Amino acid sequence: MDLNTFWFILMGALLTGYAILDGFDLGVGILHLFVKKDEERRLLMNSIGPLWDGNEVWLVTFGGALFAAFPHAYATAFSGFYLPFMLLLFALIFRAVSMEFRSKQEMRWWRQMWDVSFTGASTLATFLFGVAVGNMMKGLPIGPDMEYTGGLFNLLGPFPLLTGVLAVATFAMHGSIYLYLKTEGNLQKRIQRWMWTTFGVFLVLYMLTTMATLVMLPSAVKNFQEIPWAWVVVVLNVLAIANIPRAIYLGKPGYAFISSAATIAALTFLFGFDLFPNMIVSSIDPAYNLTIYNAASSQKTLGIMRWIAILGMPFVLSYTVAIYWIFRGKTKLGKFSY
């Protein structure tokens, strides 16, 4: 395996880790307004309170790796998605601010304002992630100088909007299963109904997006002809989706959460598999595609970064495991809760 492929795979692993871990806490934010009592809203926030910022380390690491390993792709992506990325940063920051400010005052209007902000920012961030994935699959108007030549409305086609809605549904489902694991009593019983509802919405959108991909982007399956073993991932993805309602019905939410995480991992793999060996596809001419070779740093840089990744990744993994182990179990409100 050459260094360029190594970094493409490692970045896929970082993106997968982020989508699974931050996926459920964004999902909790999307569902936040579906509970009315102040105590229950505090429980929802505190279920992700110790975890959400650590989850976003995976996104920061992904962005840093993209900048260093594939600087041309980084520059092109940021010039094309400049306004959406600014909105995304605003949403992620505002989401954190909402959590920190909400419990500083007792006034009802104050808490209601930050509750709405929390849900709005979580939903917007997830939707923008999905729209970005749809545009990357569809291709962007990239010219021979690696510059984005389109405008904002080029990013708002039917397919990217569909993938944006699918992302919201996927994270809402993932978040509802996580909340079931972290709550108890009457709140947990109501969240069980959320799991069925969000799964139903996800399933419909998943099938719509699959059909739209096959009809509108037939090139998305071209790599399966050269690497047919990848069909195994498609089969595993279908089995993981099918196991979610089965596990919920059998009263095994832990298995449902693992299946939901596996579904997100498989979808992320298929997204990367569709792109490979491209980083950004040009909708003008395939000759203008940014690949893992013409968009990459020098071999010396990639080699040094590989050693940094080998030394640094164990720390990221250890931190993640330690945080999840320390804050395992049901969520309780205490003196230092939100």
PDB file of C-alpha atoms in Angstrom, residues 8 217-231 234 269-279 281 289 292:
ATOM      1  CA  PHE A   8      -7.029   8.033   2.289  1.00  0.00           C
ATOM      2  CA  LEU A 217     -25.245   8.570 -10.211  1.00  0.00           C
ATOM      3  CA  PRO A 218     -24.693   5.205 -11.938  1.00  0.00           C
ATOM      4  CA  SER A 219     -20.926   5.789 -11.731  1.00  0.00           C
ATOM      5  CA  ALA A 220     -21.223   5.317  -7.949  1.00  0.00           C
ATOM      6  CA  VAL A 221     -20.987   1.538  -8.425  1.00  0.00           C
ATOM      7  CA  LYS A 222     -18.082   1.541 -10.900  1.00  0.00           C
ATOM      8  CA  ASN A 223     -15.529   0.496  -8.260  1.00  0.00           C
ATOM      9  CA  PHE A 224     -17.556  -2.647  -7.475  1.00  0.00           C
ATOM     10  CA  GLN A 225     -16.634  -3.983 -10.919  1.00  0.00           C
ATOM     11  CA  GLU A 226     -12.917  -3.773 -10.125  1.00  0.00           C
ATOM     12  CA  ILE A 227     -13.147  -4.704  -6.434  1.00  0.00           C
ATOM     13  CA  PRO A 228     -16.126  -7.092  -6.172  1.00  0.00           C
ATOM     14  CA  TRP A 229     -15.388  -8.106  -2.546  1.00  0.00           C
ATOM     15  CA  ALA A 230     -16.799  -4.704  -1.525  1.00  0.00           C
ATOM     16  CA  TRP A 231     -20.278  -6.156  -2.092  1.00  0.00           C
ATOM     17  CA  VAL A 234     -23.320  -3.806   1.144  1.00  0.00           C
ATOM     18  CA  PHE A 269     -17.197   3.197   3.756  1.00  0.00           C
ATOM     19  CA  LEU A 270     -19.445   3.184   0.684  1.00  0.00           C
ATOM     20  CA  PHE A 271     -19.070   6.970   0.397  1.00  0.00           C
ATOM     21  CA  GLY A 272     -15.267   6.671   0.413  1.00  0.00           C
ATOM     22  CA  PHE A 273     -15.366   3.642  -1.884  1.00  0.00           C
ATOM     23  CA  ASP A 274     -17.414   5.619  -4.395  1.00  0.00           C
ATOM     24  CA  LEU A 275     -14.852   8.455  -4.396  1.00  0.00           C
ATOM     25  CA  PHE A 276     -11.638   6.389  -4.490  1.00  0.00           C
ATOM     26  CA  PRO A 277      -9.101   7.179  -5.877  1.00  0.00           C
ATOM     27  CA  ASN A 278     -10.560  10.684  -6.143  1.00  0.00           C
ATOM     28  CA  MET A 279     -10.750  13.202  -3.340  1.00  0.00           C
ATOM     29  CA  VAL A 281     -14.816  14.723  -8.492  1.00  0.00           C
ATOM     30  CA  ASN A 289     -10.592  15.413 -10.711  1.00  0.00           C
ATOM     31  CA  ILE A 292      -5.123  11.075  -3.880  1.00  0.00           C
TER      32      ILE A 292
END
